[in-house]
């Protein structure tokens, strides 16, 4: 008899964004003439930067010729991309990260979801609340939790983000081994300072813990004093893995390219107390289960680092950040407290009531899709998230409709 992994039965009914898509589809079916504007899932709408498109085309042409054809690539990514990443995203900041510490992949979602596989089932896991649901769900699937009760899984240590702490959680009061952090934060848009990140790195060093640092939205940081990578923080090379993505800065959500940095100095321990390099474990996992991102996609990603690519990516980021500022201003004018939208494309709005009710109000009265904060955890109840990823025209129309519905 084939038996299931019963941990899956502990999961909440469906993945948040699938649940929203289902409600939106039902709304569309009931209102076929409607004109919905989607500011829910953080999916980009602008085309790929021209520099990436040119590189993509050239690489596709290479695939058409036997002399320049590429079959399987190195699982960890081509050197040309890993070197460009190490140099531009880390060494340029003074962070000591080498090309062979970069693992190119098809998404930060997959990497941040899969990374926990290389650790023991009985580790103590600290997860922020509100949070990107992938970190929680993958630990549930792996059997690191008990049942869900009142929206929280037994066995996880929740790091609460609230208005009082600006959605930057405090250090846990009990010892933990694996810590998920995401800055600029999805969903709240909050961004940690150097001093705050230093506290986490110091905590991890003191407790032989590891930080999984999701920096998928780093390109949206506007304040020059804020850290662009956890490796700008002293000691982080020993205790932090960083996830990055080309999805949000360069519009690769449909093209798929991301990377994970695993410094060779990060250690985890056997039950007997013997240190094992996390890099080697992840390399073993990655080479067993992943067979590299396609050559044309990696060439397109490399072009992000060309002079033209850098200018075009900066334009894309500026475009979405203008939307973000506008959304935040409009919601504040309507009397709603907001955070985010300053160093992040997400605006986190105090709905002054139930999140899903507010979601339904915007859907039914304004034909605008947002994301209910409750879907990101108990501390997200009472909030909604609006994403700045859409055209200017759609954002302006959406805000006019929201004003009419709520004003
Ligand atoms: C989101 O809306 O939170 C993101 O699109 C999620 C993701 O990038 O997977």
Coordinates of C-alpha atoms and ligand atoms in Angstrom, one line a residue:
X1 CA 0.0 0.0 0.0
X2 CA 1.4 3.4 -1.0
X3 CA 1.3 5.7 2.1
X4 CA 1.4 9.4 2.1
X5 CA 3.7 11.8 3.9
X6 CA 1.2 12.6 6.6
X7 CA 2.9 15.9 7.3
X8 CA 1.1 17.2 4.2
X9 CA -2.2 16.7 6.0
X10 CA -1.1 19.3 8.6
X11 CA -0.8 22.0 6.0
X12 CA -3.5 24.7 5.7
X13 CA -5.8 23.9 2.9
X14 CA -3.9 25.6 0.0
X15 CA -1.0 27.8 -0.7
X16 CA -1.9 31.4 0.0
X17 CA -1.6 32.6 -3.6
X18 CA -3.5 29.6 -5.0
X19 CA -6.3 30.4 -2.5
X20 CA -6.4 34.0 -3.7
X21 CA -6.4 32.9 -7.4
X22 CA -9.4 30.7 -6.6
X23 CA -11.4 33.6 -5.1
X24 CA -10.4 35.9 -7.9
X25 CA -11.4 33.3 -10.5
X26 CA -14.8 32.9 -8.8
X27 CA -15.3 36.6 -8.8
X28 CA -14.4 36.8 -12.5
X29 CA -16.8 34.1 -13.3
X30 CA -19.6 35.9 -11.5
X31 CA -18.6 39.2 -13.1
X32 CA -17.5 38.4 -16.6
X33 CA -17.6 42.1 -17.7
X34 CA -15.4 43.2 -14.8
X35 CA -11.9 44.7 -15.2
X36 CA -9.8 43.5 -12.4
X37 CA -6.5 45.1 -11.5
X38 CA -4.1 42.7 -9.8
X39 CA -1.9 44.2 -7.1
X40 CA -1.8 40.9 -5.2
X41 CA 1.0 38.5 -6.0
X42 CA 4.4 40.2 -6.5
X43 CA 4.6 39.4 -10.2
X44 CA 6.3 41.9 -12.5
X45 CA 4.6 43.4 -15.5
X46 CA 7.4 45.2 -17.4
X47 CA 9.3 43.3 -20.1
X48 CA 12.9 42.1 -19.7
X49 CA 15.5 44.8 -20.0
X50 CA 16.8 45.2 -23.5
X51 CA 20.3 44.1 -22.5
X52 CA 18.9 40.8 -21.3
X53 CA 16.8 40.3 -24.3
X54 CA 19.8 40.9 -26.6
X55 CA 21.9 38.4 -24.7
X56 CA 19.1 35.9 -24.6
X57 CA 18.7 36.1 -28.4
X58 CA 22.4 35.7 -29.0
X59 CA 22.5 32.7 -26.7
X60 CA 19.5 31.1 -28.4
X61 CA 21.3 31.5 -31.8
X62 CA 24.3 29.8 -30.3
X63 CA 22.1 26.8 -29.4
X64 CA 21.1 26.6 -33.1
X65 CA 24.7 25.8 -34.2
X66 CA 26.5 22.6 -33.4
X67 CA 29.8 24.4 -32.8
X68 CA 28.3 26.7 -30.1
X69 CA 25.6 24.4 -28.8
X70 CA 25.3 23.8 -25.0
X71 CA 24.0 20.6 -23.4
X72 CA 23.9 20.2 -19.7
X73 CA 25.5 23.1 -17.9
X74 CA 27.4 22.9 -14.6
X75 CA 24.7 22.3 -11.9
X76 CA 26.1 25.3 -9.9
X77 CA 25.8 27.6 -12.8
X78 CA 28.2 28.8 -15.5
X79 CA 31.4 30.5 -14.3
X80 CA 30.6 33.6 -16.4
X81 CA 27.5 34.2 -14.3
X82 CA 28.9 33.1 -10.9
X83 CA 31.8 35.5 -11.4
X84 CA 29.7 38.4 -12.4
X85 CA 27.5 37.9 -9.3
X86 CA 30.4 37.6 -6.9
X87 CA 32.1 40.7 -8.3
X88 CA 29.1 43.0 -8.7
X89 CA 26.7 41.9 -5.9
X90 CA 29.2 41.2 -3.1
X91 CA 32.8 42.2 -3.7
X92 CA 31.7 45.7 -4.9
X93 CA 30.2 46.1 -1.4
X94 CA 33.4 44.9 0.3
X95 CA 31.8 41.6 1.1
X96 CA 34.1 38.6 0.8
X97 CA 32.1 36.2 -1.4
X98 CA 33.8 34.1 -4.1
X99 CA 32.3 32.8 -7.3
X100 CA 32.5 29.2 -6.1
X101 CA 30.2 30.0 -3.2
X102 CA 27.3 30.9 -5.6
X103 CA 24.8 28.3 -6.7
X104 CA 22.7 29.5 -9.6
X105 CA 19.1 28.1 -9.6
X106 CA 15.7 28.6 -11.1
X107 CA 14.2 30.5 -8.2
X108 CA 14.6 31.9 -4.7
X109 CA 11.3 30.2 -3.8
X110 CA 12.7 26.8 -4.6
X111 CA 16.0 27.5 -2.8
X112 CA 14.5 29.0 0.3
X113 CA 12.0 26.1 0.4
X114 CA 14.6 23.4 -0.2
X115 CA 17.5 24.5 1.9
X116 CA 16.0 23.1 5.1
X117 CA 16.4 19.6 3.7
X118 CA 20.0 19.4 4.6
X119 CA 19.3 19.8 8.3
X120 CA 18.1 17.4 11.0
X121 CA 14.3 17.0 11.6
X122 CA 14.6 17.9 15.3
X123 CA 16.3 21.3 15.0
X124 CA 14.4 24.3 16.4
X125 CA 13.3 26.6 13.7
X126 CA 12.5 30.3 14.1
X127 CA 10.2 31.9 11.6
X128 CA 9.0 35.4 11.5
X129 CA 5.2 36.2 11.6
X130 CA 4.0 37.6 9.3
X131 CA 6.1 35.6 6.8
X132 CA 6.4 34.4 3.2
X133 CA 4.5 31.1 3.6
X134 CA 7.1 29.0 1.8
X135 CA 9.5 28.9 4.9
X136 CA 6.7 27.6 7.1
X137 CA 5.1 25.1 4.7
X138 CA 8.4 23.4 3.7
X139 CA 9.3 22.8 7.4
X140 CA 5.8 21.4 8.0
X141 CA 6.2 19.1 5.0
X142 CA 9.6 18.0 6.4
X143 CA 8.0 17.0 9.7
X144 CA 9.5 19.6 11.9
X145 CA 6.2 20.7 13.4
X146 CA 3.1 19.4 15.1
X147 CA -0.4 20.2 14.1
X148 CA -1.6 23.8 13.3
X149 CA -3.6 25.4 16.1
X150 CA -5.1 28.8 15.7
X151 CA -3.0 29.4 12.6
X152 CA 0.3 28.4 14.2
X153 CA 2.2 25.1 14.0
X154 CA 3.3 23.4 17.2
X155 CA 7.1 23.2 17.4
X156 CA 8.0 26.4 15.5
X157 CA 9.3 29.4 17.3
X158 CA 7.5 32.4 15.9
X159 CA 9.3 35.8 15.7
X160 CA 6.5 38.3 16.0
X161 CA 6.5 41.4 13.8
X162 CA 4.1 44.1 15.0
X163 CA 3.4 47.7 14.6
X164 CA 5.2 48.3 18.0
X165 CA 8.5 46.8 16.7
X166 CA 8.1 48.2 13.2
X167 CA 7.8 44.6 11.9
X168 CA 11.4 43.9 12.8
X169 CA 11.2 40.9 15.2
X170 CA 13.2 40.7 18.4
X171 CA 15.7 37.9 19.0
X172 CA 14.0 34.7 20.3
X173 CA 13.8 34.2 24.1
X174 CA 14.5 30.5 23.6
X175 CA 17.5 28.9 21.8
X176 CA 16.9 28.2 18.1
X177 CA 19.1 26.5 15.4
X178 CA 17.7 27.7 12.1
X179 CA 16.5 31.3 11.6
X180 CA 14.6 32.6 8.6
X181 CA 15.0 36.4 7.9
X182 CA 13.8 38.3 4.8
X183 CA 14.8 41.9 4.2
X184 CA 13.5 44.0 2.6
X185 CA 10.6 42.1 4.0
X186 CA 8.0 40.2 2.2
X187 CA 5.2 40.9 3.1
X188 CA 5.7 44.0 5.3
X189 CA 8.2 46.0 3.3
X190 CA 10.2 46.6 6.5
X191 CA 14.0 46.8 6.2
X192 CA 16.5 46.0 9.0
X193 CA 19.4 48.3 9.8
X194 CA 23.0 47.1 10.0
X195 CA 22.8 47.2 13.8
X196 CA 19.7 45.0 13.8
X197 CA 21.3 42.5 11.4
X198 CA 24.4 42.5 13.5
X199 CA 22.3 41.3 16.5
X200 CA 21.1 38.4 14.5
X201 CA 24.5 37.4 13.3
X202 CA 25.9 37.7 16.8
X203 CA 23.0 35.5 18.1
X204 CA 23.7 32.9 15.4
X205 CA 27.4 32.8 16.2
X206 CA 26.7 32.5 20.0
X207 CA 24.2 29.7 19.5
X208 CA 25.9 27.8 16.5
X209 CA 22.7 28.6 14.6
X210 CA 22.3 29.4 10.9
X211 CA 20.5 32.3 9.3
X212 CA 18.7 31.8 6.0
X213 CA 18.6 35.4 4.7
X214 CA 16.2 36.0 1.8
X215 CA 17.2 39.2 0.0
X216 CA 15.1 38.8 -3.1
X217 CA 14.0 42.4 -2.9
X218 CA 17.4 44.0 -2.2
X219 CA 17.3 46.0 -5.4
X220 CA 14.5 48.1 -4.1
X221 CA 16.4 49.5 -1.1
X222 CA 16.7 53.3 -1.6
X223 CA 18.4 54.4 1.6
X224 CA 22.2 54.3 1.0
X225 CA 22.9 53.5 4.7
X226 CA 21.0 50.2 4.7
X227 CA 22.9 46.9 4.1
X228 CA 22.6 45.4 0.6
X229 CA 23.7 42.0 1.8
X230 CA 24.0 40.1 5.1
X231 CA 27.7 39.7 4.2
X232 CA 28.3 43.3 4.9
X233 CA 27.7 42.4 8.6
X234 CA 30.7 41.2 10.5
X235 CA 30.8 37.5 11.1
X236 CA 28.0 36.7 8.7
X237 CA 30.2 34.5 6.5
X238 CA 30.2 31.9 9.3
X239 CA 26.5 31.8 10.0
X240 CA 24.4 33.0 7.0
X241 CA 23.2 31.7 3.6
X242 CA 21.7 34.4 1.3
X243 CA 19.0 33.9 -1.3
X244 CA 18.8 36.3 -4.3
X245 CA 16.7 36.5 -7.4
X246 CA 16.6 38.1 -10.8
X247 CA 12.8 38.0 -10.7
X248 CA 12.0 41.3 -9.2
X249 CA 14.8 43.6 -10.2
X250 CA 15.2 42.3 -13.8
X251 CA 11.7 40.9 -14.4
X252 CA 12.7 37.2 -14.5
X253 CA 9.6 35.9 -12.8
X254 CA 8.6 34.0 -16.0
X255 CA 12.2 33.4 -17.2
X256 CA 13.5 31.9 -13.9
X257 CA 16.9 32.6 -12.6
X258 CA 18.1 33.1 -9.0
X259 CA 21.0 32.2 -6.9
X260 CA 22.0 31.2 -3.3
X261 CA 25.2 32.1 -1.6
X262 CA 26.7 29.5 0.7
X263 CA 30.0 30.6 2.2
X264 CA 32.5 27.9 2.7
X265 CA 33.0 29.0 6.3
X266 CA 29.3 28.2 7.3
X267 CA 29.2 25.1 9.5
X268 CA 26.5 22.8 10.8
X269 CA 27.1 19.9 13.2
X270 CA 26.6 16.2 13.4
X271 CA 24.8 14.7 16.4
X272 CA 28.3 13.9 17.7
X273 CA 29.4 17.5 17.5
X274 CA 31.5 17.3 14.4
X275 CA 31.5 20.3 12.2
X276 CA 30.4 19.8 8.5
X277 CA 30.6 22.5 5.9
X278 CA 27.1 23.6 4.8
X279 CA 28.5 24.4 1.3
X280 CA 29.4 20.7 0.7
X281 CA 26.0 19.5 1.9
X282 CA 24.2 22.0 -0.4
X283 CA 26.5 21.1 -3.3
X284 CA 25.6 17.4 -2.8
X285 CA 21.9 18.2 -2.7
X286 CA 22.0 20.6 -5.6
X287 CA 24.0 18.4 -7.9
X288 CA 21.7 15.4 -7.1
X289 CA 18.4 17.2 -7.6
X290 CA 19.0 20.0 -10.0
X291 CA 20.4 20.2 -13.5
X292 CA 21.3 23.8 -14.0
X293 CA 19.4 26.8 -15.4
X294 CA 19.4 26.9 -19.2
X295 CA 22.3 28.5 -21.0
X296 CA 20.3 31.3 -22.7
X297 CA 18.7 32.2 -19.4
X298 CA 22.1 32.4 -17.6
X299 CA 23.4 34.6 -20.5
X300 CA 20.4 36.9 -20.1
X301 CA 21.0 37.1 -16.3
X302 CA 24.7 37.9 -16.9
X303 CA 23.6 40.9 -19.0
X304 CA 22.0 42.4 -15.9
X305 CA 25.6 43.3 -14.9
X306 CA 26.6 45.0 -18.1
X307 CA 26.6 48.8 -18.1
X308 CA 23.4 48.9 -20.2
X309 CA 21.8 46.2 -18.0
X310 CA 22.5 48.1 -14.8
X311 CA 20.9 51.3 -16.2
X312 CA 17.9 49.4 -17.4
X313 CA 17.4 47.5 -14.2
X314 CA 17.7 50.8 -12.3
X315 CA 14.9 52.2 -14.5
X316 CA 12.7 49.2 -13.8
X317 CA 13.2 49.5 -10.1
X318 CA 12.5 53.3 -10.2
X319 CA 9.4 52.6 -12.2
X320 CA 8.0 50.2 -9.6
X321 CA 9.1 52.4 -6.7
X322 CA 7.3 55.4 -8.1
X323 CA 4.2 53.2 -8.0
X324 CA 5.0 52.1 -4.4
X325 CA 5.3 55.7 -3.2
X326 CA 2.0 56.6 -4.9
X327 CA 0.1 53.7 -3.4
X328 CA 1.4 54.5 0.1
X329 CA 0.6 58.2 -0.3
X330 CA -2.9 57.5 -1.4
X331 CA -3.6 55.0 1.3
X332 CA -2.2 57.4 4.0
X333 CA -4.4 60.2 2.6
X334 CA -7.4 57.9 3.0
X335 CA -6.4 57.5 6.7
X336 CA -4.7 54.1 6.7
X337 CA -1.4 53.5 8.5
X338 CA 1.2 52.0 6.2
X339 CA 4.7 50.7 6.3
X340 CA 6.8 49.6 3.4
X341 CA 6.8 51.1 -0.1
X342 CA 10.0 53.1 0.8
X343 CA 12.7 50.4 0.5
X344 CA 10.5 47.8 -0.9
X345 CA 7.8 47.3 -3.6
X346 CA 5.3 46.1 -1.0
X347 CA 3.0 48.4 1.0
X348 CA 1.7 46.9 4.2
X349 CA -1.5 48.6 5.3
X350 CA -3.4 48.5 8.6
X351 CA -6.9 47.5 7.4
X352 CA -8.5 48.6 10.6
X353 CA -10.4 45.3 10.7
X354 CA -10.4 41.7 9.3
X355 CA -7.9 41.1 6.5
X356 CA -10.0 38.9 4.3
X357 CA -13.0 41.2 4.7
X358 CA -10.8 44.1 3.5
X359 CA -9.6 41.9 0.6
X360 CA -13.3 41.1 -0.3
X361 CA -14.2 44.8 -0.1
X362 CA -11.4 45.8 -2.5
X363 CA -12.3 42.9 -4.8
X364 CA -16.0 43.5 -4.9
X365 CA -16.2 47.3 -4.6
X366 CA -13.0 48.4 -6.4
X367 CA -12.2 45.3 -8.6
X368 CA -8.7 45.4 -7.1
X369 CA -6.8 42.3 -5.9
X370 CA -4.5 42.7 -2.9
X371 CA -3.1 40.1 -0.5
X372 CA -4.8 39.6 2.9
X373 CA -2.2 39.9 5.7
X374 CA -3.8 37.0 7.6
X375 CA -2.4 34.7 4.8
X376 CA 1.1 35.5 6.0
X377 CA 0.5 34.5 9.6
X378 CA -1.4 35.4 12.8
X379 CA 0.5 38.8 13.1
X380 CA -0.7 39.6 9.6
X381 CA -4.3 39.6 10.7
X382 CA -5.8 43.1 10.4
X383 CA -3.4 44.1 7.5
X384 CA -3.4 43.8 3.7
X385 CA -0.4 43.9 1.3
X386 CA -0.5 45.9 -1.9
X387 CA 2.1 45.2 -4.5
X388 CA 3.6 48.0 -6.7
X389 CA 4.3 45.6 -9.5
X390 CA 1.9 46.8 -12.2
X391 CA 1.8 49.5 -14.9
X392 CA 1.5 53.1 -13.8
X393 CA -1.9 53.4 -15.5
X394 CA -3.2 50.3 -13.6
X395 CA -1.9 51.6 -10.3
X396 CA -3.5 55.0 -10.8
X397 CA -6.8 53.4 -11.9
X398 CA -6.7 51.0 -8.9
X399 CA -6.0 53.8 -6.4
X400 CA -8.8 56.0 -7.9
X401 CA -11.2 53.0 -7.5
X402 CA -10.0 52.3 -4.0
X403 CA -10.6 56.0 -3.1
X404 CA -14.1 55.8 -4.5
X405 CA -14.8 52.6 -2.6
X406 CA -13.3 53.7 0.7
X407 CA -13.2 57.4 0.6
Ligands
LIG1 C1 4.7 37.3 -3.4 O1 3.8 37.9 -3.9 O2 4.8 37.2 -2.2 C2 5.8 36.8 -4.3 O3 5.4 36.8 -5.6 C3 6.1 35.4 -3.9 C4 7.2 34.8 -4.7 O4 8.0 35.6 -5.3 O5 7.2 33.6 -4.8

